[in-house]
Amino acid sequence: MYLMNKRIIKILFGVFLSIGLSQANAQVFPKIIKKNTSQSQTSTERRNIELREFDQESYLKTLTSQTDSLLFQNDINLARIRSIINEDPFSMIWAPTNQLVKVSEQVQIDSIWVTAFEYYSSWDSKKVDIYNLDIKNFQDSVLLRLYDQRLGTDWKFPLDQSKKTSEFGARWGRMHYGTDLDLDTGDPVYSGFDGIVRVRAYDRYGWGYFVLVRHKNGLETLYGHLSKQIAQVGDEVKAGDIVGKGGSTGRSTGSHLHYEMRYKGLAFDPEKVYDFEKGELTQQDLFINKDLFSHIAKARAAAYHRVKRGDTLGAIARRYGVSVSQITRLNGISTRSILRVGQNLRVK
């Protein structure tokens, strides 16, 4: 009996031992296979990543075709970090790096938005028109979404009231590139759309104190004759943020806001966007083509200036953005010629 029990105990011990070893092997085997598979996949993925290069040209083409306006739907940090630098002010960092961008006033802007689109790769805080776009070569047809509240972008009239005092177009023998809106000196002037301040300057012979804002929708707006500039170059502004106070500085006969809308440096009639009488936007999407700038070709065909008391060739040249030599050549005169009050001079 004792021997039988001892034999049974040995048999049971052997069974339990074999089961334990089987379970141990079952636990180890899959782990080894899983580890080898993971290492193999990781190595393959790493090799694939190392072999892939960023195609900048393809990236920019895709970006251009898909983002005529409202370049990004997410919040973009337009001007969180700004500092003074002593390096080349015109060097730019390209889009995918999301690095700092150096602009002409030696301000750094932490913003991929500034450089993401080909149009936004140009940045200068001194000059208004930096694009040098010839209307004769303008072949694009672009649809711009001016605002979209679903994406967090909005619009605002530049003033609390919208009484129009002068329209866009030819006026007194010269082109008026904006719409004049009545105001009292000191009235707040608002940014029309979301954007970033590009120029803050003084124009003695025209806009006086003015601010120019580059917008997310692809346009730029200019606010002229201000009594006070509030927004600084590089400031992020939302639609309705105050950029300055109304006034009558520069070439002005009374307090009003000179309001311009521009696409790639070319001004167009703000009434293509605003209904100033009703206080509304005429459309949410603006179709831009060559016809929108037909006035420019006419204005550039020839331009004349009627000489007033105190005028000089230098002052006239600065007013029209031309050289003294161009005026003398067009009119067959010299720099020593005496100007007569009432004389018509061709300037372009």
XYZ file of C-alpha atoms in Angstrom:
348
model
C 0.000 0.000 0.000
C 2.756 2.346 0.916
C 4.619 1.550 -2.309
C 1.463 2.118 -4.368
C 0.854 5.524 -2.798
C 4.457 6.466 -3.382
C 4.145 5.459 -7.049
C 0.938 7.494 -7.446
C 2.602 10.529 -5.891
C 5.526 10.256 -8.356
C 3.124 9.978 -11.291
C 1.134 13.044 -10.182
C 4.340 15.001 -9.558
C 5.528 14.190 -13.075
C 2.207 15.288 -14.581
C 2.240 18.624 -12.697
C 5.873 19.217 -13.648
C 5.192 18.620 -17.346
C 2.175 20.943 -17.263
C 4.234 23.663 -15.565
C 6.994 23.381 -18.147
C 4.452 23.499 -20.970
C 2.907 26.636 -19.568
C 6.319 28.220 -19.094
C 7.252 27.471 -22.686
C 3.863 28.760 -23.888
C 4.506 32.074 -22.117
C 8.016 32.583 -23.428
C 7.518 31.560 -27.065
C 5.024 34.264 -28.110
C 7.097 36.950 -26.397
C 10.124 36.056 -28.475
C 8.121 36.119 -31.711
C 6.481 39.441 -30.811
C 9.786 41.042 -29.955
C 11.419 39.958 -33.205
C 8.423 41.159 -35.264
C 8.406 44.543 -33.546
C 12.129 45.032 -34.112
C 11.770 44.090 -37.766
C 8.871 46.488 -38.320
C 10.662 49.291 -36.492
C 13.784 48.842 -38.594
C 11.752 48.865 -41.807
C 9.849 51.992 -40.785
C 13.079 53.722 -39.764
C 14.661 52.913 -43.127
C 11.586 54.257 -44.931
C 11.673 57.477 -42.933
C 15.376 57.941 -43.531
C 14.938 57.468 -47.281
C 12.071 59.953 -47.608
C 12.975 63.605 -48.286
C 10.703 66.635 -47.958
C 9.538 67.799 -51.399
C 9.360 71.581 -50.964
C 8.097 72.280 -54.500
C 5.270 69.755 -54.197
C 4.386 71.097 -50.746
C 4.067 74.685 -51.996
C 2.061 73.666 -55.080
C -0.411 71.734 -52.949
C -0.630 74.600 -50.466
C -1.253 77.122 -53.242
C -3.975 75.048 -54.906
C -5.837 74.337 -51.684
C -5.520 77.636 -49.831
C -6.566 80.656 -51.867
C -7.813 82.169 -48.620
C -8.180 81.362 -44.923
C -4.785 79.691 -45.005
C -5.198 77.860 -41.734
C -8.306 76.834 -39.839
C -6.560 76.465 -36.502
C -5.366 79.262 -34.264
C -2.053 80.633 -35.481
C 0.435 82.377 -33.222
C 1.075 85.505 -35.268
C 3.238 87.590 -32.989
C 3.897 85.965 -29.657
C 7.657 86.414 -29.754
C 9.214 89.662 -30.924
C 12.753 90.876 -30.384
C 15.408 93.089 -31.912
C 18.013 91.429 -34.108
C 21.081 92.666 -35.972
C 21.052 90.263 -38.897
C 19.925 90.641 -42.513
C 16.362 92.016 -42.199
C 15.209 90.407 -45.448
C 16.146 86.784 -44.747
C 13.105 84.539 -44.474
C 12.550 81.070 -42.983
C 10.449 78.780 -45.184
C 7.111 77.371 -44.101
C 7.455 73.801 -42.769
C 10.060 74.755 -40.171
C 7.649 77.033 -38.276
C 10.671 79.118 -37.298
C 11.104 82.800 -36.556
C 10.848 85.206 -39.473
C 13.010 88.319 -39.775
C 11.270 91.326 -41.275
C 12.467 94.685 -42.480
C 12.106 96.541 -39.193
C 14.259 93.959 -37.408
C 11.285 92.374 -35.681
C 10.975 88.620 -35.331
C 7.538 87.078 -35.786
C 6.821 83.536 -34.615
C 4.325 82.689 -37.337
C 4.142 80.015 -39.995
C 1.257 82.018 -41.488
C 3.563 84.815 -42.610
C 5.619 82.499 -44.837
C 3.297 79.613 -45.659
C 1.800 81.003 -48.863
C 3.922 82.386 -51.698
C 2.143 85.744 -51.392
C 3.022 85.984 -47.705
C 6.712 85.260 -48.210
C 7.210 88.983 -48.971
C 7.342 91.130 -45.880
C 8.404 94.764 -45.516
C 7.322 97.139 -42.761
C 8.463 100.284 -44.596
C 6.812 100.140 -48.030
C 3.105 99.775 -48.834
C 3.395 98.146 -52.262
C 6.136 95.521 -52.148
C 4.761 93.132 -54.754
C 5.514 95.023 -58.003
C 2.640 93.266 -59.754
C 2.100 94.498 -63.326
C -1.611 94.515 -64.131
C -0.766 93.548 -67.727
C 0.553 90.229 -66.450
C -2.312 89.573 -64.055
C -3.890 86.337 -65.276
C -5.127 84.870 -62.003
C -8.728 84.311 -61.035
C -8.894 83.856 -57.282
C -11.851 83.330 -54.976
C -11.182 84.743 -51.513
C -13.303 83.810 -48.512
C -13.382 87.140 -46.681
C -14.496 85.683 -43.371
C -15.991 82.511 -41.929
C -17.402 82.587 -38.420
C -17.348 78.785 -38.247
C -13.575 78.966 -38.498
C -13.289 81.804 -36.013
C -12.739 84.650 -38.501
C -15.042 87.651 -38.692
C -15.368 91.151 -40.152
C -16.048 94.658 -38.843
C -16.708 98.074 -40.329
C -13.656 100.317 -39.864
C -15.860 102.889 -38.061
C -18.882 102.798 -35.793
C -20.805 104.707 -38.469
C -20.336 104.521 -42.226
C -21.118 107.902 -43.783
C -19.282 108.053 -47.107
C -17.830 111.438 -48.123
C -15.751 110.524 -51.182
C -15.689 107.539 -53.499
C -12.976 105.445 -55.054
C -11.876 106.586 -58.527
C -10.559 109.527 -60.540
C -10.820 112.821 -58.653
C -9.496 116.266 -59.611
C -7.282 114.843 -62.325
C -5.718 112.137 -60.171
C -6.696 108.696 -58.931
C -8.239 108.346 -55.478
C -7.412 104.809 -54.356
C -9.754 104.550 -51.383
C -13.112 105.466 -49.899
C -13.345 108.411 -47.489
C -15.571 107.993 -44.430
C -16.658 110.827 -42.163
C -15.566 110.859 -38.533
C -14.660 113.154 -35.652
C -11.044 113.474 -34.610
C -10.351 110.866 -31.944
C -12.994 108.375 -33.110
C -11.775 104.753 -32.915
C -10.722 103.097 -36.174
C -11.082 99.311 -36.327
C -9.366 96.544 -38.255
C -11.758 95.254 -40.911
C -10.639 91.613 -40.671
C -8.264 89.373 -38.717
C -4.610 89.926 -39.524
C -1.236 91.313 -38.554
C 0.054 94.894 -38.764
C 2.664 95.217 -41.516
C 3.229 98.997 -41.831
C 2.922 101.848 -39.352
C 4.256 105.094 -40.818
C 3.732 108.762 -41.726
C 3.165 110.077 -45.264
C 3.459 113.849 -45.358
C 2.049 114.231 -48.877
C -0.782 111.739 -48.662
C -2.076 109.444 -45.938
C -0.539 111.267 -42.982
C -0.306 108.874 -40.047
C -1.492 105.508 -41.342
C -1.570 101.791 -40.530
C -1.616 98.910 -43.007
C -2.861 95.458 -41.967
C -2.229 92.207 -43.816
C -5.203 89.874 -43.422
C -5.621 86.118 -43.296
C -8.064 86.284 -46.204
C -5.356 87.447 -48.618
C -6.164 91.182 -48.636
C -4.495 94.209 -47.062
C -6.301 97.285 -45.728
C -4.913 100.783 -45.176
C -6.232 103.326 -42.662
C -5.123 106.897 -43.425
C -5.189 110.425 -41.885
C -5.089 109.064 -38.325
C -4.525 111.419 -35.418
C -2.971 108.564 -33.422
C -1.561 105.167 -34.335
C -2.252 102.510 -31.711
C -1.308 99.214 -33.366
C 2.385 98.385 -33.693
C 4.174 96.528 -36.502
C 3.850 92.796 -35.842
C 0.729 93.108 -33.669
C -1.899 90.438 -34.187
C -5.312 92.058 -34.620
C -8.800 90.640 -34.775
C -11.688 92.157 -36.692
C -12.892 95.050 -34.537
C -9.595 95.683 -32.734
C -8.642 99.374 -32.624
C -5.676 100.210 -34.871
C -5.770 103.988 -34.376
C -7.787 107.161 -33.811
C -9.335 109.171 -36.637
C -7.968 112.559 -37.647
C -6.913 114.835 -40.512
C -3.151 114.370 -40.900
C -1.289 114.410 -44.203
C -3.018 115.620 -47.375
C -6.436 116.247 -45.870
C -8.891 119.146 -45.693
C -10.928 117.806 -42.788
C -11.212 114.895 -40.382
C -12.062 111.649 -42.160
C -10.807 108.103 -42.640
C -9.170 107.214 -45.936
C -9.851 103.470 -46.269
C -8.115 101.342 -48.891
C -8.389 97.668 -49.819
C -5.520 96.012 -51.687
C -4.653 92.655 -53.206
C -0.940 92.048 -53.851
C -0.375 95.792 -53.650
C -3.113 96.728 -56.133
C -5.895 98.916 -54.724
C -9.511 98.252 -55.689
C -12.878 99.808 -54.877
C -13.908 99.008 -51.259
C -17.530 99.147 -52.418
C -16.906 95.818 -54.127
C -16.903 94.472 -50.580
C -18.911 96.966 -48.477
C -22.335 98.558 -48.799
C -21.594 101.682 -46.765
C -25.198 102.916 -46.826
C -26.658 99.693 -45.404
C -23.689 98.951 -43.177
C -23.225 95.481 -44.645
C -20.745 93.381 -46.565
C -21.938 92.825 -50.113
C -20.570 89.285 -50.201
C -18.695 86.713 -48.182
C -16.549 85.579 -51.114
C -14.662 88.023 -53.337
C -13.822 86.970 -56.890
C -10.571 88.593 -57.962
C -9.594 88.877 -61.608
C -8.096 91.422 -63.999
C -11.381 93.326 -64.333
C -11.241 94.319 -60.667
C -8.204 96.483 -61.481
C -9.267 97.945 -64.837
C -8.989 101.452 -63.348
C -5.250 101.007 -62.850
C -4.518 100.552 -66.546
C -6.477 103.717 -67.321
C -4.852 105.718 -64.550
C -1.359 104.627 -65.572
C -1.864 105.513 -69.236
C -1.148 109.188 -68.458
C -1.343 111.424 -65.412
C -1.116 115.206 -65.193
C -0.566 117.644 -62.363
C -1.798 121.242 -62.347
C 0.876 123.413 -60.774
C -0.149 125.297 -57.632
C 1.580 128.119 -55.812
C 4.623 126.815 -53.945
C 4.976 123.615 -55.999
C 8.466 122.389 -56.884
C 9.563 119.571 -59.168
C 10.854 117.641 -56.171
C 7.574 117.926 -54.262
C 5.527 116.940 -57.320
C 7.775 113.940 -57.976
C 7.407 112.696 -54.384
C 3.637 113.156 -54.481
C 3.245 110.891 -57.508
C 6.029 108.481 -56.649
C 8.123 109.309 -59.724
C 11.542 110.846 -60.327
C 12.263 114.479 -61.218
C 14.082 113.307 -64.341
C 10.922 111.525 -65.525
C 8.867 114.717 -65.195
C 11.446 116.814 -67.031
C 11.723 114.221 -69.810
C 7.950 113.910 -70.297
C 7.490 117.690 -70.460
C 10.646 118.727 -72.328
C 11.895 120.950 -69.510
C 14.960 121.072 -67.292
C 15.417 121.131 -63.542
C 16.019 124.883 -63.827
C 12.740 125.606 -65.626
C 10.336 127.988 -63.865
C 6.959 126.457 -63.037
C 3.878 128.587 -63.701
C 0.759 128.431 -61.553
C -1.930 126.623 -63.561
C 0.604 124.833 -65.769
C -0.225 121.175 -66.528
C 2.691 118.807 -66.099
C 2.596 115.214 -67.227
C 3.943 113.053 -64.428
C 3.284 109.568 -65.866
